[in-house]
mmCIF file of C-alpha atoms in Angstrom:
data_model
loop_
_atom_site.group_PDB
_atom_site.id
_atom_site.type_symbol
_atom_site.label_atom_id
_atom_site.label_comp_id
_atom_site.label_asym_id
_atom_site.label_seq_id
_atom_site.Cartn_x
_atom_site.Cartn_y
_atom_site.Cartn_z
ATOM 1 C CA MET A 1 -9.520 56.059 -20.202
ATOM 2 C CA ALA A 2 -13.247 55.688 -20.883
ATOM 3 C CA SER A 3 -14.217 53.319 -23.649
ATOM 4 C CA ASP A 4 -15.879 54.868 -26.683
ATOM 5 C CA ILE A 5 -19.365 53.447 -27.175
ATOM 6 C CA TRP A 6 -20.486 52.594 -30.706
ATOM 7 C CA ALA A 7 -23.630 50.526 -30.124
ATOM 8 C CA GLY A 8 -26.433 53.040 -30.694
ATOM 9 C CA GLY A 9 -27.097 54.145 -34.249
ATOM 10 C CA ASP A 10 -29.940 56.525 -33.325
ATOM 11 C CA ALA A 11 -27.897 58.060 -30.500
ATOM 12 C CA TYR A 12 -24.946 58.615 -32.832
ATOM 13 C CA GLU A 13 -27.225 60.312 -35.382
ATOM 14 C CA ALA A 14 -28.433 62.756 -32.738
ATOM 15 C CA TYR A 15 -24.894 63.440 -31.553
ATOM 16 C CA VAL A 16 -22.794 63.952 -34.718
ATOM 17 C CA GLY A 17 -24.334 61.881 -37.519
ATOM 18 C CA ARG A 18 -26.656 64.712 -38.546
ATOM 19 C CA TRP A 19 -23.742 67.139 -38.820
ATOM 20 C CA SER A 20 -21.608 64.619 -40.661
ATOM 21 C CA ARG A 21 -24.249 64.390 -43.385
ATOM 22 C CA VAL A 22 -23.814 68.072 -44.188
ATOM 23 C CA VAL A 23 -20.024 67.741 -44.324
ATOM 24 C CA ALA A 24 -20.282 64.572 -46.425
ATOM 25 C CA ALA A 25 -22.265 66.301 -49.171
ATOM 26 C CA GLU A 26 -19.496 68.873 -49.564
ATOM 27 C CA PHE A 27 -16.714 66.300 -49.212
ATOM 28 C CA VAL A 28 -17.752 64.070 -52.152
ATOM 29 C CA ARG A 29 -17.816 66.915 -54.664
ATOM 30 C CA GLY A 30 -15.174 66.302 -57.284
ATOM 31 C CA LEU A 31 -14.933 62.575 -56.546
ATOM 32 C CA ALA A 32 -16.123 60.154 -59.199
ATOM 33 C CA GLY A 33 -16.024 56.416 -59.773
ATOM 34 C CA GLU A 34 -18.107 53.308 -60.391
ATOM 35 C CA ARG A 35 -16.988 51.283 -57.358
ATOM 36 C CA TRP A 36 -16.838 52.951 -53.948
ATOM 37 C CA LEU A 37 -15.835 51.724 -50.495
ATOM 38 C CA ASP A 38 -16.823 53.689 -47.388
ATOM 39 C CA VAL A 39 -14.491 52.633 -44.541
ATOM 40 C CA GLY A 40 -15.947 53.150 -41.079
ATOM 41 C CA CYS A 41 -19.290 53.827 -42.741
ATOM 42 C CA GLY A 42 -21.216 54.114 -39.480
ATOM 43 C CA THR A 43 -24.899 54.833 -39.997
ATOM 44 C CA GLY A 44 -24.346 55.822 -43.617
ATOM 45 C CA ALA A 45 -23.880 59.602 -43.627
ATOM 46 C CA LEU A 46 -21.043 59.509 -46.158
ATOM 47 C CA SER A 47 -22.354 56.568 -48.177
ATOM 48 C CA ALA A 48 -25.648 58.403 -48.698
ATOM 49 C CA ALA A 49 -23.825 61.380 -50.186
ATOM 50 C CA VAL A 50 -22.537 59.249 -53.090
ATOM 51 C CA SER A 51 -25.105 59.696 -55.859
ATOM 52 C CA ASP A 52 -23.431 57.699 -58.651
ATOM 53 C CA GLY A 53 -21.803 54.303 -58.593
ATOM 54 C CA TRP A 54 -21.937 51.166 -56.457
ATOM 55 C CA VAL A 55 -21.134 51.696 -52.778
ATOM 56 C CA VAL A 56 -20.051 49.181 -50.144
ATOM 57 C CA GLY A 57 -19.744 50.200 -46.496
ATOM 58 C CA ALA A 58 -17.470 48.600 -43.905
ATOM 59 C CA ASP A 59 -17.721 49.199 -40.164
ATOM 60 C CA ARG A 60 -16.770 47.287 -37.022
ATOM 61 C CA SER A 61 -20.049 48.175 -35.273
ATOM 62 C CA GLU A 62 -22.856 45.728 -36.062
ATOM 63 C CA ALA A 63 -25.402 48.224 -34.702
ATOM 64 C CA PHE A 64 -24.259 50.881 -37.145
ATOM 65 C CA VAL A 65 -24.123 48.453 -40.051
ATOM 66 C CA ARG A 66 -27.715 47.370 -39.405
ATOM 67 C CA ARG A 67 -28.853 50.994 -39.602
ATOM 68 C CA ASN A 68 -26.983 51.698 -42.845
ATOM 69 C CA PRO A 69 -29.272 51.268 -45.898
ATOM 70 C CA ARG A 70 -26.340 50.540 -48.254
ATOM 71 C CA ARG A 71 -24.663 47.185 -48.747
ATOM 72 C CA THR A 72 -22.348 46.741 -45.764
ATOM 73 C CA VAL A 73 -19.921 44.338 -44.127
ATOM 74 C CA VAL A 74 -18.722 44.157 -40.519
ATOM 75 C CA SER A 75 -14.980 44.742 -40.698
ATOM 76 C CA ASP A 76 -12.203 46.572 -38.924
ATOM 77 C CA GLY A 77 -10.629 49.265 -41.088
ATOM 78 C CA ILE A 78 -7.090 47.947 -40.579
ATOM 79 C CA ALA A 79 -7.908 44.540 -42.126
ATOM 80 C CA LEU A 80 -10.365 45.018 -44.967
ATOM 81 C CA PRO A 81 -11.810 41.832 -46.538
ATOM 82 C CA PHE A 82 -11.275 42.919 -50.151
ATOM 83 C CA ARG A 83 -8.711 42.231 -52.866
ATOM 84 C CA ASN A 84 -6.080 44.719 -53.950
ATOM 85 C CA GLY A 85 -7.395 47.437 -56.254
ATOM 86 C CA THR A 86 -11.073 46.496 -55.917
ATOM 87 C CA PHE A 87 -12.486 50.039 -55.696
ATOM 88 C CA ASP A 88 -12.192 53.169 -57.824
ATOM 89 C CA VAL A 89 -12.706 55.424 -54.800
ATOM 90 C CA VAL A 90 -12.079 54.592 -51.142
ATOM 91 C CA ILE A 91 -13.487 57.105 -48.670
ATOM 92 C CA SER A 92 -13.774 57.438 -44.910
ATOM 93 C CA GLY A 93 -15.650 59.924 -42.763
ATOM 94 C CA LEU A 94 -14.951 60.548 -39.057
ATOM 95 C CA ALA A 95 -13.525 57.071 -38.578
ATOM 96 C CA LEU A 96 -9.777 57.113 -39.173
ATOM 97 C CA ASN A 97 -8.884 58.353 -35.688
ATOM 98 C CA PHE A 98 -10.875 55.563 -34.027
ATOM 99 C CA MET A 99 -8.851 52.821 -35.717
ATOM 100 C CA PRO A 100 -6.287 51.169 -33.407
ATOM 101 C CA ASP A 101 -3.590 52.028 -35.967
ATOM 102 C CA PRO A 102 -4.701 54.913 -38.235
ATOM 103 C CA VAL A 103 -1.595 54.750 -40.426
ATOM 104 C CA GLN A 104 -2.217 51.056 -41.078
ATOM 105 C CA GLY A 105 -5.814 51.966 -41.832
ATOM 106 C CA VAL A 106 -4.656 54.365 -44.548
ATOM 107 C CA ARG A 107 -2.397 51.653 -45.989
ATOM 108 C CA GLU A 108 -5.362 49.275 -46.116
ATOM 109 C CA MET A 109 -7.493 51.888 -47.849
ATOM 110 C CA ALA A 110 -4.706 52.419 -50.377
ATOM 111 C CA ARG A 111 -4.296 48.661 -50.877
ATOM 112 C CA VAL A 112 -7.923 48.093 -51.894
ATOM 113 C CA ALA A 113 -8.060 51.273 -54.003
ATOM 114 C CA ASP A 114 -7.493 51.592 -57.733
ATOM 115 C CA GLY A 115 -7.770 55.350 -57.772
ATOM 116 C CA VAL A 116 -8.551 57.973 -55.130
ATOM 117 C CA VAL A 117 -8.320 57.584 -51.354
ATOM 118 C CA ALA A 118 -9.977 60.377 -49.370
ATOM 119 C CA ALA A 119 -11.131 61.028 -45.811
ATOM 120 C CA TYR A 120 -12.329 63.654 -43.396
ATOM 121 C CA VAL A 121 -12.020 63.913 -39.612
ATOM 122 C CA TRP A 122 -13.234 66.463 -37.081
ATOM 123 C CA ASP A 123 -10.886 69.232 -35.984
ATOM 124 C CA TYR A 124 -11.026 68.172 -32.346
ATOM 125 C CA ALA A 125 -8.354 70.645 -31.237
ATOM 126 C CA GLU A 126 -10.225 73.816 -32.186
ATOM 127 C CA GLY A 127 -12.897 73.654 -34.854
ATOM 128 C CA MET A 128 -15.410 71.123 -33.488
ATOM 129 C CA GLN A 129 -16.997 73.572 -31.064
ATOM 130 C CA LEU A 130 -19.802 71.404 -29.695
ATOM 131 C CA MET A 131 -17.175 68.920 -28.457
ATOM 132 C CA ARG A 132 -14.661 71.616 -27.533
ATOM 133 C CA HIS A 133 -17.004 73.150 -24.956
ATOM 134 C CA PHE A 134 -17.474 69.695 -23.425
ATOM 135 C CA TRP A 135 -13.807 68.734 -23.194
ATOM 136 C CA ASP A 136 -12.731 72.159 -21.950
ATOM 137 C CA ALA A 137 -14.961 71.507 -18.915
ATOM 138 C CA VAL A 138 -13.513 68.035 -18.200
ATOM 139 C CA ASP A 139 -10.978 67.762 -15.362
ATOM 140 C CA ASP A 140 -8.946 64.969 -16.987
ATOM 141 C CA PRO A 141 -7.084 66.321 -20.080
ATOM 142 C CA GLY A 142 -6.059 62.798 -21.076
ATOM 143 C CA GLN A 143 -9.650 62.091 -22.107
ATOM 144 C CA ASP A 144 -9.739 64.991 -24.577
ATOM 145 C CA GLU A 145 -10.129 63.831 -28.175
ATOM 146 C CA ALA A 146 -7.687 66.524 -29.275
ATOM 147 C CA ALA A 147 -4.970 64.796 -27.227
ATOM 148 C CA ARG A 148 -6.073 61.258 -28.039
ATOM 149 C CA PHE A 149 -6.267 61.705 -31.822
ATOM 150 C CA PRO A 150 -3.140 63.418 -33.183
ATOM 151 C CA ILE A 151 -3.970 62.092 -36.679
ATOM 152 C CA CYS A 152 -6.724 64.740 -36.832
ATOM 153 C CA HIS A 153 -4.483 67.500 -38.162
ATOM 154 C CA PRO A 154 -3.750 68.396 -41.808
ATOM 155 C CA ASP A 155 -0.013 67.741 -41.517
ATOM 156 C CA ALA A 156 -0.523 64.337 -39.873
ATOM 157 C CA LEU A 157 -3.121 63.349 -42.464
ATOM 158 C CA ALA A 158 -0.884 64.330 -45.373
ATOM 159 C CA GLU A 159 2.032 62.440 -43.861
ATOM 160 C CA ALA A 160 -0.068 59.279 -43.441
ATOM 161 C CA TRP A 161 -1.318 59.500 -47.041
ATOM 162 C CA ARG A 162 2.189 59.869 -48.434
ATOM 163 C CA ALA A 163 3.506 57.080 -46.202
ATOM 164 C CA ALA A 164 0.867 54.809 -47.749
ATOM 165 C CA GLY A 165 2.365 55.482 -51.172
ATOM 166 C CA LEU A 166 -0.330 57.885 -52.370
ATOM 167 C CA GLU A 167 0.540 60.848 -54.558
ATOM 168 C CA ASP A 168 -1.012 64.224 -55.436
ATOM 169 C CA VAL A 169 -1.938 64.547 -51.757
ATOM 170 C CA THR A 170 -3.978 67.605 -50.785
ATOM 171 C CA THR A 171 -5.668 68.691 -47.560
ATOM 172 C CA GLY A 172 -8.513 71.111 -46.908
ATOM 173 C CA ARG A 173 -11.257 72.071 -44.515
ATOM 174 C CA ILE A 174 -15.040 72.135 -44.410
ATOM 175 C CA GLU A 175 -16.875 74.252 -41.838
ATOM 176 C CA ILE A 176 -20.615 74.111 -41.161
ATOM 177 C CA PRO A 177 -22.993 75.762 -38.650
ATOM 178 C CA THR A 178 -24.364 73.703 -35.746
ATOM 179 C CA VAL A 179 -27.319 75.463 -34.160
ATOM 180 C CA PHE A 180 -29.160 74.392 -30.984
ATOM 181 C CA ALA A 181 -32.468 75.777 -29.729
ATOM 182 C CA ASP A 182 -31.182 75.969 -26.153
ATOM 183 C CA PHE A 183 -28.825 74.213 -23.741
ATOM 184 C CA ASP A 184 -31.096 71.184 -23.320
ATOM 185 C CA ASP A 185 -31.092 70.720 -27.096
ATOM 186 C CA TYR A 186 -27.287 70.899 -27.051
ATOM 187 C CA TRP A 187 -26.851 68.563 -24.062
ATOM 188 C CA ARG A 188 -29.398 65.839 -24.861
ATOM 189 C CA PRO A 189 -27.246 64.048 -27.480
ATOM 190 C CA PHE A 190 -24.440 63.639 -24.916
ATOM 191 C CA LEU A 191 -26.786 61.416 -22.893
ATOM 192 C CA GLY A 192 -27.074 58.811 -25.656
ATOM 193 C CA GLY A 193 -23.700 57.200 -24.979
ATOM 194 C CA ALA A 194 -22.576 56.945 -28.632
ATOM 195 C CA GLY A 195 -19.153 58.486 -29.179
ATOM 196 C CA ALA A 196 -16.156 59.459 -27.095
ATOM 197 C CA ALA A 197 -17.614 62.390 -25.148
ATOM 198 C CA PRO A 198 -21.001 60.737 -24.429
ATOM 199 C CA GLY A 199 -19.203 57.527 -23.470
ATOM 200 C CA TYR A 200 -17.001 59.433 -21.043
ATOM 201 C CA LEU A 201 -20.018 61.231 -19.555
ATOM 202 C CA LEU A 202 -21.849 57.965 -18.882
ATOM 203 C CA SER A 203 -18.753 56.520 -17.203
ATOM 204 C CA LEU A 204 -19.053 59.139 -14.449
ATOM 205 C CA PRO A 205 -21.188 58.731 -11.318
ATOM 206 C CA PRO A 206 -24.455 60.745 -11.423
ATOM 207 C CA GLU A 207 -23.215 63.572 -9.211
ATOM 208 C CA LYS A 208 -20.113 64.044 -11.414
ATOM 209 C CA GLN A 209 -22.299 64.064 -14.516
ATOM 210 C CA THR A 210 -24.343 66.887 -13.001
ATOM 211 C CA GLU A 211 -21.224 68.850 -12.079
ATOM 212 C CA LEU A 212 -19.843 68.502 -15.613
ATOM 213 C CA ARG A 213 -23.174 69.517 -17.123
ATOM 214 C CA GLU A 214 -23.206 72.739 -15.113
ATOM 215 C CA ARG A 215 -19.598 73.556 -16.029
ATOM 216 C CA VAL A 216 -20.418 73.133 -19.716
ATOM 217 C CA ARG A 217 -23.579 75.206 -19.335
ATOM 218 C CA SER A 218 -21.647 78.078 -17.754
ATOM 219 C CA GLY A 219 -19.522 78.422 -20.897
ATOM 220 C CA LEU A 220 -22.454 78.710 -23.297
ATOM 221 C CA PRO A 221 -24.991 81.492 -23.895
ATOM 222 C CA GLU A 222 -28.599 81.439 -22.747
ATOM 223 C CA GLY A 223 -31.230 80.683 -25.366
ATOM 224 C CA GLU A 224 -30.201 79.710 -28.896
ATOM 225 C CA ILE A 225 -26.652 78.370 -29.187
ATOM 226 C CA ARG A 226 -24.870 78.967 -32.491
ATOM 227 C CA LEU A 227 -21.646 76.997 -32.964
ATOM 228 C CA THR A 228 -19.612 75.715 -35.899
ATOM 229 C CA ALA A 229 -18.104 72.355 -36.769
ATOM 230 C CA ARG A 230 -14.887 72.071 -38.769
ATOM 231 C CA ALA A 231 -13.614 68.963 -40.525
ATOM 232 C CA TRP A 232 -10.150 68.438 -42.017
ATOM 233 C CA THR A 233 -10.077 66.680 -45.379
ATOM 234 C CA VAL A 234 -7.362 64.794 -47.257
ATOM 235 C CA ARG A 235 -7.185 63.249 -50.716
ATOM 236 C CA GLY A 236 -4.563 61.318 -52.632
ATOM 237 C CA ARG A 237 -4.274 59.067 -55.657
ATOM 238 C CA LYS A 238 -2.797 55.618 -55.928
ATOM 239 C CA LYS A 239 0.317 55.476 -58.072
ATOM 240 C CA VAL A 240 -0.125 53.793 -61.421
#
């Protein structure tokens, strides 16, 4: 299995960071608190959407942390360096599925929370179309993020939240347009190496990269490419 690459903040922004920012703005509506923790904060898409309160970001990638303008710490999401009940709101965007143990990650988020725990992940199986076209053209189905990340489904998210002792658990979806001027505009972010699909692409020899590129191209229209991106959301509250 190809290793996911998380070293390039600019490359990640071009790939999915820009789309995450749109989802993040919708996701934080209805959340309120003075002390926030953004787990797997990346380059700061979700942190930036929080307009009120004090926000700390935690991410295992030093490159992403350096690019994030908020206060950040380098930390794995399954072992957060904070005391129990430190934050009013604990949030996570597009990171839970990349933790080595997502369920433990939810427990850690619940441990450091004193209120709401919420997250969103891409719908890799169907709704994240820019990735779906890529993985549908890959010969090895074991690389597909839909197969690798079973946590990215409403039922699995709700189960993990309840297993962490959270109550009033709800799930939802956010869908946004992702528009590309042409195929080159669509394909260029895959060359940056940041993320699962770009990391897999760069693991291939040049001739295989070209073959995959042409297979993906054949499944997309000429000229402007209009796709959509869907994220699954989940929220729960710590028991008092």
